[in-house]
Short mmCIF file of C-alpha atoms and ligand atoms in Angstrom, two decimals:
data_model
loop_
_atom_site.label_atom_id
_atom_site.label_comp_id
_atom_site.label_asym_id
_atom_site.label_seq_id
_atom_site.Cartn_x
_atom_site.Cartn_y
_atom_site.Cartn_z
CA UNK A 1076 14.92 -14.31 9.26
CA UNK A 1077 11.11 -15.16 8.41
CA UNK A 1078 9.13 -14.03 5.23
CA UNK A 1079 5.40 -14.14 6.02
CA UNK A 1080 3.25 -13.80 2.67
CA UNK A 1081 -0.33 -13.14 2.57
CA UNK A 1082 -1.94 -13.60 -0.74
CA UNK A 1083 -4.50 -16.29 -2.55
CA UNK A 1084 -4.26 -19.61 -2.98
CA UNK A 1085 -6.08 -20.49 -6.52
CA UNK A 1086 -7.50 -23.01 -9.22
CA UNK A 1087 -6.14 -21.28 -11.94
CA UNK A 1088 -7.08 -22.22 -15.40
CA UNK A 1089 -4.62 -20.78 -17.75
CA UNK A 1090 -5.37 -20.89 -21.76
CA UNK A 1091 -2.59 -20.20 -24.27
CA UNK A 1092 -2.36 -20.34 -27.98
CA UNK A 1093 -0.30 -23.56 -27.65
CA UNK A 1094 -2.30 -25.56 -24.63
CA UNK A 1095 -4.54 -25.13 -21.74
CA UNK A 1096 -4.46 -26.22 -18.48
CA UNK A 1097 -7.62 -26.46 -16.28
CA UNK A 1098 -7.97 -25.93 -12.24
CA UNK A 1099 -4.02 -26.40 -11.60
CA UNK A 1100 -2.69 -25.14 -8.18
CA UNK A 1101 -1.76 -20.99 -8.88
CA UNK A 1102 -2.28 -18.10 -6.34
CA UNK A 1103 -0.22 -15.17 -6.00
CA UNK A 1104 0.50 -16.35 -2.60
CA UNK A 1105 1.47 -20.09 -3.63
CA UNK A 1106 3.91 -18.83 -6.27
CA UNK A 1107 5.87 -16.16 -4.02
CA UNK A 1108 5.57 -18.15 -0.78
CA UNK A 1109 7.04 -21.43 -3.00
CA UNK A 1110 9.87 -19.23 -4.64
CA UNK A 1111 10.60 -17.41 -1.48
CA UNK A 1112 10.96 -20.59 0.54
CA UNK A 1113 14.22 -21.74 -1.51
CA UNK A 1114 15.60 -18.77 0.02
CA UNK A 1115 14.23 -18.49 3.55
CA UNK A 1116 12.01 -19.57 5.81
CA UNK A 1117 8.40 -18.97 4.74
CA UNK A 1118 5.05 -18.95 6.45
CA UNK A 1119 1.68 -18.44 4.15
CA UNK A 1120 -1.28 -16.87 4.88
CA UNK A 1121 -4.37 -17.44 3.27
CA UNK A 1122 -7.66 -19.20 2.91
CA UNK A 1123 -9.13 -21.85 1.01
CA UNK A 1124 -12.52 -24.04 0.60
CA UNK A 1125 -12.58 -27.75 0.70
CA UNK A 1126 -12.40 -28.73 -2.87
CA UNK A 1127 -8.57 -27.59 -2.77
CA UNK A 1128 -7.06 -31.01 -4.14
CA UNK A 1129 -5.02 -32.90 -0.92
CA UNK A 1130 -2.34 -33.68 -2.76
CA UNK A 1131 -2.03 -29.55 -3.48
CA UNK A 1132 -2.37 -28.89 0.07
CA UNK A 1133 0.48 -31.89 0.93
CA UNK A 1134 3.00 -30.33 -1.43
CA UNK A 1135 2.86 -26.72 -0.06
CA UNK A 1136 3.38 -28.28 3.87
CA UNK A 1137 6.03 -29.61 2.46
CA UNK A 1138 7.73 -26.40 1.43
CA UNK A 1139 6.13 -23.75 3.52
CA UNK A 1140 4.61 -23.07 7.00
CA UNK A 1141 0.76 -23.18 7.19
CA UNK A 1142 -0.39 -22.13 10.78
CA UNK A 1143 -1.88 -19.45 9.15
CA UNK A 1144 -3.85 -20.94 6.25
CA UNK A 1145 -7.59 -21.61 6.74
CA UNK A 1146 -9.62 -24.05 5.11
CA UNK A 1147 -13.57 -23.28 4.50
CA UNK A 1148 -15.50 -26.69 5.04
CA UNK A 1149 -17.86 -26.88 2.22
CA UNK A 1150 -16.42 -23.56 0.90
CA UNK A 1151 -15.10 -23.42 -2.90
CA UNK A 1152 -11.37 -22.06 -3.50
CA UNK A 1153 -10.68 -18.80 -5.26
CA UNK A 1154 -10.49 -19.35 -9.37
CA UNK A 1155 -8.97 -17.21 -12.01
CA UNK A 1156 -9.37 -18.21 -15.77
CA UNK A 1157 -7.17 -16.24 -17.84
CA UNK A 1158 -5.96 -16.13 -22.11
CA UNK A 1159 -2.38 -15.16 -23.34
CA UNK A 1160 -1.93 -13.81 -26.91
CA UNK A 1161 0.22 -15.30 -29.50
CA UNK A 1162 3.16 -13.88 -28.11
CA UNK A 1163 2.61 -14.53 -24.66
CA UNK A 1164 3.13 -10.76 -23.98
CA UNK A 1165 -0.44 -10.23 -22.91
CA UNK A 1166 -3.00 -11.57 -20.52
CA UNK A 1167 -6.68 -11.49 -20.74
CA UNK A 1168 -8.79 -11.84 -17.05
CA UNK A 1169 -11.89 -13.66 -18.59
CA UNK A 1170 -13.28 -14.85 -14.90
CA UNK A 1171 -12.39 -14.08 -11.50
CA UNK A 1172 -14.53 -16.21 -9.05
CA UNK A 1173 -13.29 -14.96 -5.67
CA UNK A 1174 -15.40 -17.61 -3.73
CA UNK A 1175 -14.00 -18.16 -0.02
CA UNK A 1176 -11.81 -14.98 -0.39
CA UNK A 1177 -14.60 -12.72 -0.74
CA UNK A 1178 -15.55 -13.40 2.99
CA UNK A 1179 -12.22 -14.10 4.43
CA UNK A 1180 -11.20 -12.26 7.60
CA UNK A 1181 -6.98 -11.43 7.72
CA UNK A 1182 -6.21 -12.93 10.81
CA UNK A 1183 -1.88 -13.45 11.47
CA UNK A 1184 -1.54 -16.27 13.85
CA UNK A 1185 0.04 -15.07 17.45
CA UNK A 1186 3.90 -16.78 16.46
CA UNK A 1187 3.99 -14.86 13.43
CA UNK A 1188 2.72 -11.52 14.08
CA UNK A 1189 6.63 -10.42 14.55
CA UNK A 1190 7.63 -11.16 11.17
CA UNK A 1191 10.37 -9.08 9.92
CA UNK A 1192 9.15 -8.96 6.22
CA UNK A 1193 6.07 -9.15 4.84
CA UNK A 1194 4.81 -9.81 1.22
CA UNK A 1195 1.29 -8.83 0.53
CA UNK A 1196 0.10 -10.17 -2.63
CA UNK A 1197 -2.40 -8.66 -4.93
CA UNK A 1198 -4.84 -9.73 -2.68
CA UNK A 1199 -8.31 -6.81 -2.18
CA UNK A 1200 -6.39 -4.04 -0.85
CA UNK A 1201 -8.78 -4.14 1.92
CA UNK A 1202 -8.35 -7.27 2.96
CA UNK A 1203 -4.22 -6.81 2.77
CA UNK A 1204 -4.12 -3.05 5.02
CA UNK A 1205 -6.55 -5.22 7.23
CA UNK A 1206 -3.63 -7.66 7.50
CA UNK A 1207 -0.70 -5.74 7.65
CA UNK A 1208 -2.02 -3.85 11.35
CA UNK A 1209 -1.65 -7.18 12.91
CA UNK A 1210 2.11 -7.42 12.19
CA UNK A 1211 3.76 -5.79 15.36
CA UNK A 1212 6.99 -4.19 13.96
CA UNK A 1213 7.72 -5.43 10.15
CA UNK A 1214 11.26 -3.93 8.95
CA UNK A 1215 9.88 -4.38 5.04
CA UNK A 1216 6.49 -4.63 3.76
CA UNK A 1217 6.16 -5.09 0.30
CA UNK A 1218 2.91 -5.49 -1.33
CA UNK A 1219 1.39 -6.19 -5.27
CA UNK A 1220 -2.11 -5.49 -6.70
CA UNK A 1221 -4.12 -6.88 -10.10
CA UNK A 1222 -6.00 -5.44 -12.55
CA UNK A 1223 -9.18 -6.80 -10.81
CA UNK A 1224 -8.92 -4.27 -7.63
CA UNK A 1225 -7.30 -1.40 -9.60
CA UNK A 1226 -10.46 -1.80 -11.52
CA UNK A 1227 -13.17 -1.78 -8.79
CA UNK A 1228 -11.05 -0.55 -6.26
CA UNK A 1229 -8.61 1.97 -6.74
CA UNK A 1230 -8.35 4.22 -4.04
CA UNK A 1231 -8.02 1.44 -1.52
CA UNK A 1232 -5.36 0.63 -3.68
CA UNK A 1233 -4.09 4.02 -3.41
CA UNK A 1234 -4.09 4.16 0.41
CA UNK A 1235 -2.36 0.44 0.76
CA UNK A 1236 0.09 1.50 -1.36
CA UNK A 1237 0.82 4.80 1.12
CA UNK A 1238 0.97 2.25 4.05
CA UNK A 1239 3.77 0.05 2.86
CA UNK A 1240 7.65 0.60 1.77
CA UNK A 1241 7.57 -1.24 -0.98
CA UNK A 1242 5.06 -1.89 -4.31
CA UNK A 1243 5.54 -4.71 -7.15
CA UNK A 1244 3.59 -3.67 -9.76
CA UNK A 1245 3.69 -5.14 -13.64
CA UNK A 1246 3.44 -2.43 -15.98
CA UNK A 1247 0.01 -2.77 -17.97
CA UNK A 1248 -1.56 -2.39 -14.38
CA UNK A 1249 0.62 0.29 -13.68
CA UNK A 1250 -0.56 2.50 -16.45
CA UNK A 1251 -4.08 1.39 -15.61
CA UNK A 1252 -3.61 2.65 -12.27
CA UNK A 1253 -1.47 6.26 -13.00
CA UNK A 1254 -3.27 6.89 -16.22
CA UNK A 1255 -0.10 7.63 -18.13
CA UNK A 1256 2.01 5.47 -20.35
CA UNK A 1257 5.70 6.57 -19.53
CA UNK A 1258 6.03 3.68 -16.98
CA UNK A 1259 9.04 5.85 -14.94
CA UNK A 1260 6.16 8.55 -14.72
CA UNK A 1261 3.76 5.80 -13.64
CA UNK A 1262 6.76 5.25 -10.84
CA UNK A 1263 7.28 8.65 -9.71
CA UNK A 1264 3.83 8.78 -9.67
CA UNK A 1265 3.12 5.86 -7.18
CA UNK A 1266 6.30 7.22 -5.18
CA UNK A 1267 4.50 10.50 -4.49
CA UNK A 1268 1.63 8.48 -2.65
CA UNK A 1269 4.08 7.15 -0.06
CA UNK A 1270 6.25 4.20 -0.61
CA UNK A 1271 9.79 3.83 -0.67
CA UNK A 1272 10.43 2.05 -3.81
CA UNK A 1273 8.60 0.84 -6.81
CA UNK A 1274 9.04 -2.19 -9.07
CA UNK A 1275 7.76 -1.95 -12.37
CA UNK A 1276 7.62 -5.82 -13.86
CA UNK A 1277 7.89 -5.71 -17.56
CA UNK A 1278 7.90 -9.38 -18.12
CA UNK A 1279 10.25 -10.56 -21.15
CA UNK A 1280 11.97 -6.77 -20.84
CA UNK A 1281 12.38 -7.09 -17.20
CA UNK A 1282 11.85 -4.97 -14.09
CA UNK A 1283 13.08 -1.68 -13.54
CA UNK A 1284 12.97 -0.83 -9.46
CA UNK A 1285 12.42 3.11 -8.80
CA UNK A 1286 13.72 5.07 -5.69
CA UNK A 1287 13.70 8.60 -5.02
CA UNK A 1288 17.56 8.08 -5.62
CA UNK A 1289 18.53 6.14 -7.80
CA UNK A 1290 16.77 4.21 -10.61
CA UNK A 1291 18.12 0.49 -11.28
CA UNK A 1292 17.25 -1.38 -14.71
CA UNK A 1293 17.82 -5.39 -14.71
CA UNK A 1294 17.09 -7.04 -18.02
CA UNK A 1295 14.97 -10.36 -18.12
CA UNK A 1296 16.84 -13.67 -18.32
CA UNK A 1297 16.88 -14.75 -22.33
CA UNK A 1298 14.83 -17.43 -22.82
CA UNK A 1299 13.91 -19.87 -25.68
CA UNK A 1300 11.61 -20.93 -24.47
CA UNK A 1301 8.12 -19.84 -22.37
CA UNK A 1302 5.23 -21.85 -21.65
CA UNK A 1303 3.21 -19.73 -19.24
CA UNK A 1304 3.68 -16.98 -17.95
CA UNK A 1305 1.31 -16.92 -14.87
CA UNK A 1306 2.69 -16.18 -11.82
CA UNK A 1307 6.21 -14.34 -12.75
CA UNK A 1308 5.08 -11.69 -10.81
CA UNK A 1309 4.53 -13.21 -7.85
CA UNK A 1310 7.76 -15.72 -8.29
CA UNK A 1311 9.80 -12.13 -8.96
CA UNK A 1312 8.14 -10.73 -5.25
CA UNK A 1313 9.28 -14.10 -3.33
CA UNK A 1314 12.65 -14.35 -5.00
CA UNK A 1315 12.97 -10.32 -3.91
CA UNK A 1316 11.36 -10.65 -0.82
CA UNK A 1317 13.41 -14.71 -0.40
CA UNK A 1318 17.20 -12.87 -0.74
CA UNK A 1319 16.22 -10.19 1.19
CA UNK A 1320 14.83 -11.80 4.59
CA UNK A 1321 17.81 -14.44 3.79
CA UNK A 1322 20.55 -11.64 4.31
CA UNK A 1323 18.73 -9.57 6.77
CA UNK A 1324 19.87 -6.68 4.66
CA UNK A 1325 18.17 -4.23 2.66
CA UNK A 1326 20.77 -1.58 1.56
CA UNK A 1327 21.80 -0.65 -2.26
CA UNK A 1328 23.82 -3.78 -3.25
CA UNK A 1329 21.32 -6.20 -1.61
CA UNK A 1330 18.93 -4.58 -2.98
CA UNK A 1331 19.86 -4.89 -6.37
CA UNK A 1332 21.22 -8.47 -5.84
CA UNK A 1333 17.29 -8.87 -5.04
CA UNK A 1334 16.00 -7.74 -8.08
CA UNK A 1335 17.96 -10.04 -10.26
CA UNK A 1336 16.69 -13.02 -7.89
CA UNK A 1337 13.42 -12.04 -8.53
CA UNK A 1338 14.11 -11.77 -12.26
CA UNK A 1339 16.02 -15.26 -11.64
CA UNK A 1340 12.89 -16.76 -9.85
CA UNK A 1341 10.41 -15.37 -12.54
CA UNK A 1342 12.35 -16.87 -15.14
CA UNK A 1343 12.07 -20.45 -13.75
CA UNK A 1344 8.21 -19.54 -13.37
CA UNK A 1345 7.64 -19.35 -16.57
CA UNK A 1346 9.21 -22.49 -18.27
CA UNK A 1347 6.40 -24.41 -17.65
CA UNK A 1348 2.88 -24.57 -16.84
CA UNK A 1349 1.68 -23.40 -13.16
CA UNK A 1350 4.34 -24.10 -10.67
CA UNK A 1351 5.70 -27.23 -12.73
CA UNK A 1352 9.12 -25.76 -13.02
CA UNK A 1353 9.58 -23.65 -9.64
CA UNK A 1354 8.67 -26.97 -8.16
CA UNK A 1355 11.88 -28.91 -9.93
CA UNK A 1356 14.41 -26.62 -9.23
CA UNK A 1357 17.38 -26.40 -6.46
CA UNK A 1358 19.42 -23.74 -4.85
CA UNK A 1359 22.31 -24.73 -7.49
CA UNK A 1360 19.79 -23.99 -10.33
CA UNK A 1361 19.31 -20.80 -9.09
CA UNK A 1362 22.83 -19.43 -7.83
CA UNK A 1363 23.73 -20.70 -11.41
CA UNK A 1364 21.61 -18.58 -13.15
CA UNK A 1365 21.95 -15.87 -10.79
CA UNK A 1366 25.23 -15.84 -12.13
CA UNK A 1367 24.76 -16.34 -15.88
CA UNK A 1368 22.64 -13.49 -14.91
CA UNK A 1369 25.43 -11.14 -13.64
CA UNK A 1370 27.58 -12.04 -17.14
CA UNK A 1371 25.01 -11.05 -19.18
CA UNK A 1372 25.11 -8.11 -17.77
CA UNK A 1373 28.52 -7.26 -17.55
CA UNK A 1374 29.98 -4.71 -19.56
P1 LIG B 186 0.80 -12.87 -11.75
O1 LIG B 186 0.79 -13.67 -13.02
O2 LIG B 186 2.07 -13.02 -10.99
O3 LIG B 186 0.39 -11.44 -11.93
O4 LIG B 186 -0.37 -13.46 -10.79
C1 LIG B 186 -1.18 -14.53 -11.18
C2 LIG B 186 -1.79 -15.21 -9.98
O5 LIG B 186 -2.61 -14.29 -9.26
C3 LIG B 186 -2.67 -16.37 -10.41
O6 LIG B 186 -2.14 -17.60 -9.95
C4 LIG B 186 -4.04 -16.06 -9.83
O7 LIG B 186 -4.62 -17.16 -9.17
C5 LIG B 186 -3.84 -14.90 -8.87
N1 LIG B 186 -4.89 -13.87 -9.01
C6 LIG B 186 -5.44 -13.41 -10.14
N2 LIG B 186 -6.38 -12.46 -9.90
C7 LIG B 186 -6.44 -12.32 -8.54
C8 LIG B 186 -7.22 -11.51 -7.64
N3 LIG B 186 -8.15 -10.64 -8.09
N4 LIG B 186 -6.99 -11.63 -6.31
C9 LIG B 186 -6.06 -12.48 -5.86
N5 LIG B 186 -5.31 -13.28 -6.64
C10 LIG B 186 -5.48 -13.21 -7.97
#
């Protein structure tokens, strides 16, 4: 089965207390799209100028499909430079230069507008509902948003979220978005507008995924050690997204099975700076701590 994720490609410049790293490769897309494709095949969509380094743009052919990404001639990539407190719990946007994205126009190549599932990053909501009508007959569409659109624009967020079956959302822009700071109110709340299921990301306490029947808690993985945590969201969606499409499945069990791969995937994310670690890791790293996973867990 074939994942298709729309989302940005990025120069992200990431400051912590401990280090900063200037223009590396980031994008919600790049992250899910490279976690996703350990799982399943994997086709991005997406658009960037012609300052995006070649040696970026070599590594993701290598991992993912790319009929569908566009590059701008002369054009400058999207940039996001963002802070993390001490703890690393908390993330400050200080500058969101959307550059080629501002213009782009979705477009899903003609091969790929049958994609079974579809991740829609937290890409302008516009720009994502615009996408999604090109996809003929998608069995899952799952889709994320940022602070930046829930910010200037919330009721297209509102209306994407009624179009698709599926929203990953992390929980300070959850309460942004609901107003309210019981985050299984914030869940019902978003389930009343029309999707399926909700995924509240609570970085290092987890995710909690929200249906009308049934409510499923999965802890984070403990770990010693976290560098940055940019892009665990989107490394969470394509691990989900990844085990999903990979079974062709999307009852109870798989779906839980999925949320601990996303935790799983989110984990990796975060050892190290941009996609250092998600880029060093195999399928044995994974099922491994998938497993250490289901231990932990165990009572
Ligand atoms: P996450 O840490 O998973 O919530 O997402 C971080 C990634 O999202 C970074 O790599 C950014 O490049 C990207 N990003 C940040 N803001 C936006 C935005 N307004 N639109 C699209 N992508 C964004």
């Amino acid at each position: 089965m074939r994942l298709t994720v729309f989302g940005s490609l990025a120069l992200d410049t990431t400051r912590t207390p401990f280090r900063t790293e200037e223009e590396i490769m980031g994008g919600a897309a790049t992250y899910a799209a490279l976690a996703s494709s350990m799982f399943v095949e994997t086709e991005i969509l997406g658009v960037i100028g012609s300052d995006f380094p070649e040696n970026y743009l070599s590594l993701l052919r290598s991992r993912v499909g790319t009929a569908g990404l566009v590059i701008k001639s002369g054009q400058k990539t999207f940039r996001y430079d963002s802070s993390f407190n001490y703890d690393l719990s908390q993330r400050t946007s200080n500058k969101t230069e959307l550059n080629v994205i501002a213009e782009y126009e979705p477009s899903v190549p003609d091969q790929h507008k049958d994609s079974p599932y579809v991740y829609l990053a937290n890409n302008d909501p516009i720009q994502n509902m615009k996408m999604l009508k090109q996809f003929t007959n998608p069995k899952l569409v799952v889709c994320d948003t940022i602070e930046f659109w829930i910010q200037t624009k919330p009721d297209a967020v509102k209306k994407m979220f009624e179009m698709v079956h599926g929203v990953v959302i992390n929980d300070q822009e959850a309460r942004m978005l609901c107003g309210m700071s019981n985050l299984i109110k914030c869940a019902k709340e978003i389930l009343s507008w029309g999707p399926e299921f909700v995924i509240v990301k609570k970085g290092e306490h987890g995710s909690i995924l929200v249906r009308s029947d049934m409510i499923f808690v999965a802890p984070a993985y403990p770990l010693e050690e976290i560098l940055d945590p940019t892009g665990a969201g989107d490394s969470f969606a394509g691990g989900f997204m990844g085990h999903l499409a990979s079974v062709d499945n999307t009852d109870m069990k798989e779906f839980k099975s999925a949320v601990v791969y996303g935790n799983v995937m989110g984990s990796f994310a975060v050892e190290d700076f941009g996609l250092t670690r998600l880029l060093n890791i195999g399928n044995k790293d994974i099922i491994h701590r998938y497993h250490l996973f289901r231990k932990l867990t165990q009572l």
